[in-house]
XYZ file of C-alpha atoms in Angstrom:
561
model
C 95.008 210.700 196.046
C 92.816 212.162 198.328
C 94.841 210.573 201.183
C 98.035 212.238 199.625
C 96.078 215.446 198.540
C 94.830 215.867 202.458
C 98.317 214.870 203.742
C 99.804 217.490 201.231
C 97.824 220.541 202.676
C 98.490 219.665 206.452
C 102.196 219.194 205.545
C 102.150 222.718 204.081
C 100.368 224.470 206.336
C 102.574 223.123 209.491
C 105.618 223.848 207.273
C 104.657 227.548 206.643
C 103.484 228.215 210.383
C 106.872 226.860 211.557
C 108.594 229.676 209.112
C 106.008 232.192 210.188
C 104.388 232.844 207.050
C 100.941 233.166 206.429
C 99.551 231.029 203.714
C 95.704 231.408 202.842
C 93.728 228.153 202.210
C 93.535 228.316 198.332
C 97.668 228.944 198.547
C 97.561 225.568 200.518
C 95.308 223.625 197.878
C 97.262 224.911 195.186
C 100.388 223.722 196.286
C 99.098 220.331 197.503
C 97.611 219.736 193.991
C 101.244 220.699 192.204
C 102.422 217.934 193.943
C 100.738 215.315 191.323
C 102.808 217.071 188.966
C 106.214 217.358 190.732
C 105.757 221.184 190.620
C 105.904 221.674 194.112
C 106.973 220.080 197.493
C 110.826 220.932 197.112
C 111.600 223.081 200.246
C 114.976 223.894 201.686
C 114.395 223.159 205.074
C 115.061 219.078 205.798
C 112.788 219.400 208.787
C 109.757 219.316 206.976
C 106.542 217.755 208.703
C 105.781 214.111 207.931
C 102.924 214.538 206.686
C 104.415 216.594 203.858
C 107.121 214.050 203.372
C 104.405 211.339 202.902
C 102.305 213.636 200.373
C 105.300 214.464 198.236
C 106.073 210.757 197.685
C 102.808 209.345 197.671
C 101.188 212.332 195.109
C 103.608 211.462 192.389
C 103.443 207.700 192.526
C 99.675 208.046 192.509
C 99.699 210.362 189.339
C 102.363 207.615 187.789
C 100.104 204.517 188.556
C 96.966 206.602 187.097
C 98.799 207.264 183.834
C 100.101 203.533 183.618
C 96.499 202.522 184.183
C 95.138 204.822 181.448
C 97.786 203.709 179.299
C 97.133 199.959 179.596
C 93.173 200.683 179.221
C 94.295 202.795 175.881
C 96.237 200.172 174.583
C 94.665 197.016 176.254
C 93.959 195.141 172.697
C 97.583 195.980 171.888
C 98.555 194.498 175.116
C 96.540 191.465 174.635
C 98.183 190.931 170.822
C 101.430 191.166 172.441
C 100.547 188.197 175.043
C 99.217 186.387 172.347
C 101.899 186.157 170.356
C 103.577 183.653 172.975
C 100.153 181.533 173.359
C 100.281 177.748 172.106
C 98.178 174.996 172.831
C 95.416 177.355 174.041
C 91.468 177.057 173.929
C 89.973 179.637 171.883
C 86.369 180.445 173.523
C 84.056 182.499 170.911
C 81.032 183.998 173.256
C 81.648 184.466 177.265
C 77.983 184.354 178.295
C 77.118 181.895 181.037
C 77.792 179.078 179.498
C 81.319 180.080 177.839
C 82.163 181.764 181.574
C 81.558 178.264 183.137
C 83.739 176.470 180.352
C 86.778 179.205 180.648
C 86.496 178.746 184.521
C 87.018 175.173 184.277
C 89.876 175.444 181.775
C 91.545 178.344 183.919
C 91.132 175.539 186.929
C 92.902 172.808 184.885
C 95.827 175.111 184.234
C 94.750 175.398 180.752
C 95.405 178.316 178.629
C 92.442 180.350 177.471
C 91.881 183.039 174.995
C 88.284 184.544 175.251
C 86.477 186.150 172.292
C 83.872 188.760 173.009
C 82.091 191.615 170.949
C 81.922 193.612 174.209
C 85.280 193.791 176.534
C 83.775 194.822 179.780
C 81.539 192.009 180.089
C 81.714 189.988 183.931
C 82.987 186.861 181.924
C 85.554 188.949 180.285
C 86.827 190.495 183.519
C 87.244 187.422 185.208
C 89.593 186.136 182.642
C 91.748 188.605 182.844
C 91.730 188.495 186.337
C 93.079 185.206 185.860
C 95.359 185.956 183.505
C 93.680 184.746 180.153
C 93.591 187.064 177.163
C 90.346 188.452 175.729
C 89.691 189.507 172.290
C 87.353 192.241 171.389
C 85.735 191.489 167.997
C 83.464 189.957 165.999
C 84.524 186.234 165.970
C 82.960 185.979 161.968
C 85.428 188.395 161.191
C 88.911 186.329 159.722
C 91.123 189.217 161.243
C 89.449 188.743 164.709
C 90.497 184.858 164.626
C 93.625 185.573 163.602
C 94.537 187.624 166.742
C 93.699 184.657 168.774
C 96.616 182.485 167.387
C 94.319 179.736 166.143
C 97.344 178.466 164.050
C 99.130 177.445 167.527
C 95.648 176.951 169.500
C 94.471 173.430 170.262
C 90.625 173.743 170.658
C 87.943 176.729 169.267
C 84.710 176.384 170.852
C 81.538 178.693 169.622
C 79.342 179.469 172.314
C 77.682 182.412 171.081
C 73.706 182.292 171.361
C 73.045 181.763 167.819
C 73.514 178.348 165.998
C 74.112 180.239 162.587
C 76.977 182.481 164.262
C 78.608 179.364 165.622
C 78.647 177.326 162.690
C 80.029 180.496 160.852
C 82.936 180.951 163.228
C 84.038 177.364 162.782
C 83.751 177.488 159.378
C 85.950 180.475 158.932
C 88.187 179.102 161.507
C 88.747 175.916 159.542
C 89.507 177.947 156.398
C 91.923 180.128 158.338
C 94.145 176.786 159.285
C 94.657 175.280 156.108
C 98.562 176.079 156.526
C 98.573 175.136 159.945
C 101.752 172.885 161.016
C 101.204 170.313 164.041
C 98.151 168.410 165.074
C 94.720 169.722 163.264
C 92.658 172.161 165.166
C 89.459 171.138 166.663
C 86.632 173.367 166.085
C 83.202 172.990 168.278
C 80.146 174.494 167.548
C 77.043 174.674 169.931
C 74.197 173.855 167.789
C 71.040 174.518 170.173
C 68.474 172.615 167.821
C 68.744 169.039 168.676
C 67.688 167.872 165.375
C 69.764 170.299 163.133
C 73.104 169.595 165.636
C 72.870 165.540 164.572
C 72.243 166.552 161.209
C 75.083 168.725 160.575
C 77.316 166.199 162.722
C 76.398 163.607 160.242
C 77.079 165.729 157.141
C 80.451 166.703 158.369
C 81.367 163.004 159.783
C 80.679 161.853 155.852
C 82.172 164.964 154.046
C 85.773 165.532 153.019
C 88.202 165.055 155.766
C 89.880 168.348 156.422
C 93.957 167.789 156.846
C 94.103 170.752 159.598
C 91.233 171.093 161.255
C 88.211 168.846 162.554
C 84.875 170.632 162.667
C 82.195 168.914 165.308
C 78.775 170.236 166.280
C 77.343 169.495 169.742
C 74.093 170.041 171.821
C 73.940 170.512 175.411
C 70.605 169.322 176.005
C 71.768 165.881 173.933
C 74.861 165.523 176.040
C 72.844 166.472 179.314
C 70.214 163.674 178.983
C 72.891 161.244 178.587
C 74.658 162.544 181.580
C 71.486 162.845 183.570
C 70.896 159.103 183.199
C 74.401 158.099 183.662
C 74.618 160.089 187.366
C 70.373 158.998 188.109
C 69.503 155.823 186.152
C 65.710 154.809 185.787
C 66.653 151.331 185.661
C 69.395 148.965 186.838
C 70.917 145.813 186.200
C 68.683 143.721 183.582
C 65.690 143.895 183.895
C 63.389 141.039 185.193
C 60.354 139.773 182.953
C 57.846 141.349 185.351
C 59.780 144.712 185.651
C 57.898 147.726 184.207
C 59.547 150.883 185.809
C 57.815 154.135 185.097
C 58.854 157.496 184.850
C 57.305 160.843 184.985
C 59.047 163.831 183.027
C 57.696 167.156 184.037
C 58.329 169.645 181.458
C 59.542 168.933 177.838
C 61.765 171.742 177.226
C 64.719 170.611 174.707
C 66.539 168.429 177.328
C 63.285 166.927 178.543
C 62.693 165.887 174.960
C 66.016 164.293 174.744
C 65.572 162.502 178.136
C 62.205 160.951 176.694
C 64.524 159.517 173.742
C 67.542 158.411 175.654
C 65.040 156.602 178.163
C 63.375 154.736 175.286
C 66.722 153.939 173.513
C 68.869 152.556 176.391
C 65.547 150.510 177.558
C 65.509 149.131 174.130
C 69.250 148.410 173.979
C 68.149 145.631 176.397
C 67.479 142.216 174.685
C 65.394 141.120 177.387
C 62.891 144.158 177.210
C 61.632 144.242 174.015
C 58.525 142.740 174.546
C 58.144 145.019 177.656
C 58.020 148.944 177.144
C 58.639 151.069 179.492
C 56.181 153.706 181.082
C 56.969 157.409 180.651
C 54.530 159.918 181.650
C 55.058 163.397 180.243
C 53.685 166.686 181.701
C 53.917 169.765 179.787
C 51.398 172.592 178.259
C 52.066 170.858 174.678
C 52.607 167.274 175.880
C 50.480 165.470 172.923
C 51.988 167.559 170.639
C 55.433 167.129 171.332
C 55.108 163.071 171.937
C 53.527 162.923 168.328
C 56.617 164.945 166.926
C 59.087 162.671 169.063
C 57.237 159.392 167.778
C 57.900 160.762 164.055
C 61.301 161.446 164.846
C 61.902 158.473 166.528
C 60.332 155.297 164.095
C 60.815 152.641 167.309
C 60.204 155.178 170.085
C 56.473 153.926 170.455
C 58.025 149.912 170.438
C 60.278 150.881 173.192
C 58.081 153.158 175.503
C 54.419 153.396 176.233
C 54.005 157.163 176.066
C 51.284 158.996 178.409
C 51.360 162.535 177.670
C 49.370 165.040 180.109
C 48.848 168.230 178.964
C 48.695 170.658 181.990
C 50.181 174.156 182.692
C 53.090 173.524 184.590
C 51.958 176.085 187.303
C 48.900 174.389 187.730
C 50.241 170.779 187.622
C 49.172 168.836 190.718
C 52.092 166.956 192.434
C 49.907 164.032 193.620
C 49.813 162.776 190.015
C 53.128 161.245 190.596
C 51.488 159.141 193.534
C 49.056 157.372 191.230
C 52.407 156.074 188.990
C 53.657 152.743 190.940
C 57.096 153.511 191.867
C 57.833 156.168 189.796
C 61.435 158.593 189.276
C 60.516 161.888 188.387
C 63.154 164.064 186.030
C 61.794 167.829 186.350
C 62.976 169.259 183.183
C 62.265 173.448 182.834
C 63.979 176.382 181.860
C 63.770 178.412 184.918
C 65.358 177.292 187.867
C 63.136 179.135 190.594
C 59.956 177.454 189.006
C 61.425 173.890 188.251
C 62.745 173.719 191.979
C 59.201 174.856 193.351
C 57.634 171.842 191.491
C 60.458 169.330 192.456
C 59.994 170.534 195.939
C 56.511 169.623 195.925
C 56.605 166.541 194.374
C 59.165 165.203 197.034
C 56.896 165.841 199.682
C 53.907 164.164 197.345
C 56.571 161.179 197.339
C 57.313 161.572 201.273
C 56.170 158.062 202.234
C 57.615 156.005 199.167
C 61.140 155.451 198.279
C 61.295 156.991 194.660
C 63.334 160.289 193.699
C 62.700 163.440 192.015
C 65.660 164.775 189.833
C 65.789 168.481 188.877
C 67.566 170.462 185.928
C 69.189 173.294 187.553
C 71.528 176.102 185.012
C 72.845 177.093 188.501
C 72.948 174.400 191.046
C 75.480 176.273 193.317
C 73.044 179.005 193.830
C 69.281 178.310 194.297
C 69.925 174.425 194.013
C 71.395 174.492 197.700
C 68.265 174.599 198.987
C 67.743 171.179 198.452
C 70.515 169.895 200.377
C 68.564 170.162 203.397
C 68.247 167.076 205.645
C 64.437 166.888 204.719
C 65.112 166.733 201.039
C 68.377 165.192 200.746
C 67.206 161.394 200.307
C 64.457 162.822 197.619
C 65.059 165.624 195.547
C 68.516 165.713 193.588
C 69.840 168.702 191.445
C 71.599 168.019 188.108
C 73.832 170.692 187.459
C 73.705 170.859 183.526
C 76.137 173.467 182.587
C 78.444 172.294 185.250
C 78.240 168.554 183.942
C 78.218 169.032 180.501
C 80.871 172.080 180.087
C 83.536 169.946 182.102
C 86.442 170.536 179.694
C 87.054 166.635 179.146
C 83.910 166.195 178.001
C 83.079 168.959 175.685
C 86.684 169.003 173.949
C 86.632 165.280 173.161
C 83.509 165.995 170.667
C 82.327 163.068 168.417
C 85.799 162.341 166.650
C 87.347 161.922 170.400
C 84.300 159.352 171.211
C 85.599 157.261 167.755
C 89.226 157.778 168.194
C 88.669 156.230 171.981
C 86.615 153.326 170.124
C 89.178 152.984 167.672
C 91.782 152.203 170.367
C 89.952 150.213 172.352
C 89.019 147.792 169.659
C 92.786 147.697 168.772
C 93.718 146.985 172.205
C 91.589 144.285 172.655
C 92.400 142.734 169.301
C 95.904 142.773 170.171
C 95.372 141.225 173.438
C 93.232 138.416 172.262
C 96.265 137.525 169.869
C 98.446 137.222 172.947
C 100.066 140.795 172.755
C 101.193 142.884 176.073
C 102.281 146.482 176.810
C 105.486 144.930 176.504
C 105.678 143.343 173.459
C 103.285 146.498 172.218
C 103.712 149.426 174.104
C 100.657 151.094 172.370
C 98.574 148.784 174.810
C 97.802 150.842 177.370
C 94.514 152.857 178.473
C 93.708 155.916 176.094
C 94.627 158.375 179.184
C 97.873 156.841 178.939
C 98.632 157.154 175.197
C 101.153 159.184 173.854
C 99.788 162.419 172.194
C 101.098 161.474 168.891
C 99.446 158.068 169.082
C 96.191 159.828 170.136
C 96.174 162.022 167.522
C 96.534 159.072 164.806
C 93.548 157.486 166.218
C 91.436 161.259 165.702
C 92.796 161.591 162.105
C 91.776 158.052 161.494
C 88.112 159.003 162.846
C 88.191 161.912 160.860
C 88.980 159.499 157.718
C 85.784 157.807 158.094
C 83.772 159.586 155.867
C 85.805 159.625 152.763
C 86.297 155.838 152.849
C 82.428 155.332 153.151
C 81.890 158.042 150.432
C 84.532 155.887 148.278
C 82.202 152.973 148.490
C 78.894 154.721 148.098
C 77.968 154.676 151.471
C 76.653 157.897 153.508
C 76.317 158.697 157.254
C 72.973 159.410 159.240
C 71.573 159.535 162.468
C 71.005 156.259 164.331
C 66.896 156.804 164.682
C 66.106 153.294 163.806
C 67.846 151.607 167.450
C 67.219 148.316 166.013
C 69.337 148.787 162.601
C 71.775 146.076 161.869
C 75.607 146.984 161.200
C 76.276 147.548 157.598
C 78.621 144.681 156.100
C 81.221 145.385 153.492
C 82.526 143.037 150.706
C 85.867 141.675 150.642
C 86.888 143.911 147.445
C 85.584 146.912 149.552
C 87.384 145.675 152.841
C 90.832 145.354 150.862
C 90.301 148.788 149.300
C 89.249 150.527 152.460
C 92.358 148.944 154.275
C 94.594 149.928 151.763
C 93.035 153.771 151.759
C 93.405 153.667 155.753
C 97.098 152.150 155.287
C 97.734 155.305 152.729
C 96.170 157.624 155.438
C 98.264 156.434 158.382
C 101.440 156.774 156.277
C 100.743 160.371 155.629
C 99.694 161.117 159.284
C 102.838 159.734 160.519
C 104.981 161.110 158.337
C 103.672 164.590 158.801
C 103.833 164.206 162.663
C 107.547 163.705 162.351
C 107.902 160.048 162.073
C 110.741 157.869 160.124
C 111.235 154.654 159.091
C 113.144 152.473 161.715
C 112.547 149.728 164.173
C 109.139 150.494 166.314
C 109.780 152.964 168.961
C 106.971 155.307 170.421
C 109.573 157.729 171.982
C 111.689 158.065 169.093
C 109.124 158.130 166.624
C 110.261 155.541 164.253
C 108.412 152.466 162.870
C 108.893 150.020 160.345
C 105.623 150.131 158.431
C 106.085 153.400 156.479
C 106.177 151.326 153.669
C 103.959 151.021 150.747
C 100.726 148.212 151.121
C 102.304 145.827 148.879
C 105.364 145.626 151.393
C 103.427 145.104 154.373
C 103.178 141.358 156.268
C 99.880 139.707 155.898
C 99.402 140.333 159.709
C 99.662 144.243 159.352
C 97.216 144.165 156.257
C 94.701 141.999 158.350
C 95.233 144.831 161.607
C 94.004 147.697 158.653
C 91.194 145.228 157.441
C 90.059 144.703 160.900
C 89.682 148.062 161.438
C 87.296 148.756 158.525
C 85.199 146.065 159.429
C 84.385 147.936 162.882
C 83.703 151.240 161.297
C 79.834 150.528 161.630
C 79.862 149.622 165.002
C 82.181 152.532 166.086
C 79.885 154.431 164.344
C 76.899 153.276 166.269
C 78.265 153.995 169.567
C 78.352 157.337 168.661
C 74.672 157.448 167.444
C 75.147 157.431 163.787
C 75.114 154.543 161.259
C 76.298 154.062 157.876
C 73.531 153.709 155.020
C 74.023 152.691 150.987
C 73.389 155.936 149.011
C 70.965 155.259 146.050
C 72.512 154.817 142.410
C 76.457 154.368 144.275
C 75.965 150.964 146.183
C 77.152 147.854 144.298
C 78.209 145.518 146.313
C 76.453 145.483 149.545
C 75.804 142.429 151.576
C 73.077 143.336 154.039
C 73.092 141.615 157.088
């Protein structure tokens, strides 16, 4: 606009000088401004200066561009609604803070469609989404009208990542109510719950509750997932231990990730049969280490048997890094909420361990920023960054949730059982890895996982967090197995029919199967597959961190192992 205005003034000045007409500066400014509204610039002489030729084209073009931009801003929500009409199989992210932005970026990088929901529409994350072609809905996600605008009826996932556990749960529940008439696969609703104990309890209640036909509600905790991933990436112990092995670990900082790390370390050590008489040594350093350790002992009954805990109460800014040198062959994990402070302690501990082969792993929220400091050669062999959000916000890990984990276990057990009977991919095309399974069969396994709670409630069982790591699997009576197997077949028939399958020869591509019949019409071999799936329910749940427990006053035919 400025360039067009200046060229207009210069062009008019030269034009009137050529005609011998004297124009004042104010006249030239006025004429140049009128170019923006198409009210000047029409001169009879075709030999107008090039500056004027450029200005009388550029000025109205600038006006038109500004008008279009203003209209786009004024009707941004209406334009977004128009675009959303075409969306399908997209992921709705409620809450575009640091965590939501990281997930959205990962999804967009994979080519997935994303719709963001934020109460304020001009946040950096919202701007990033718009720049990359994603839609952003402005409003309170707890409001059904706001959720309806995201086209949940055609979305694949809803992820709630606001800063409040209550708000996240409310959004997920509201979404479940909105999609009761949804067509096609069920909507997966994932809500972040920052309190790990509350998250486990809510997930247990949902697993044991009434199955929703058009949605699956799941809860996740970043610190709980982060502890598992941190130990996968940086294990504290390796192959089966020897009788003399006594691994020692130091955890500096008992934030939520640090507490989850204590429990996960002890659980993994306890799971090794040869280590039951040799507890792992865990030193914990935190201003409230003793108090936190006592809470963890109360939460996990076998923690004291699996680990020898050594709490050290000290302010972290007064922590003496030489303490780690007193622990034989330590692996140190630094778990603090502030990246700069965590990295400072990690580097100090790394220097204290310079003469050993020990390692230091530090939790960082932004490993791409300050975390690059530890990539220098003098730190590369001792200090390692664990990118908490980068690891936990990976779409393939987060979007799966508990039901996905159970569904994969169900499929793996089915493949193992079928192969043991001599079946191959040629005779049974379903015997392929999960990643190669057709979407309809994946959905069937997810639906089976979501139905576990209904089955357990029918025979007087509940689902609870797996806090007793030595708890043995429940065993169902023959009568219960038969009842649940028939329920499983009826569920399978409903799911298949709703997904468009028809009775006919077995053909996954054509979606035909000969088993869309009543339970009584099934062969004994097919019935046994359903019975086997029912018997495996307790082990499926244990893999996900849960166990079936008899409900007082309702359990009649229990056969404890």
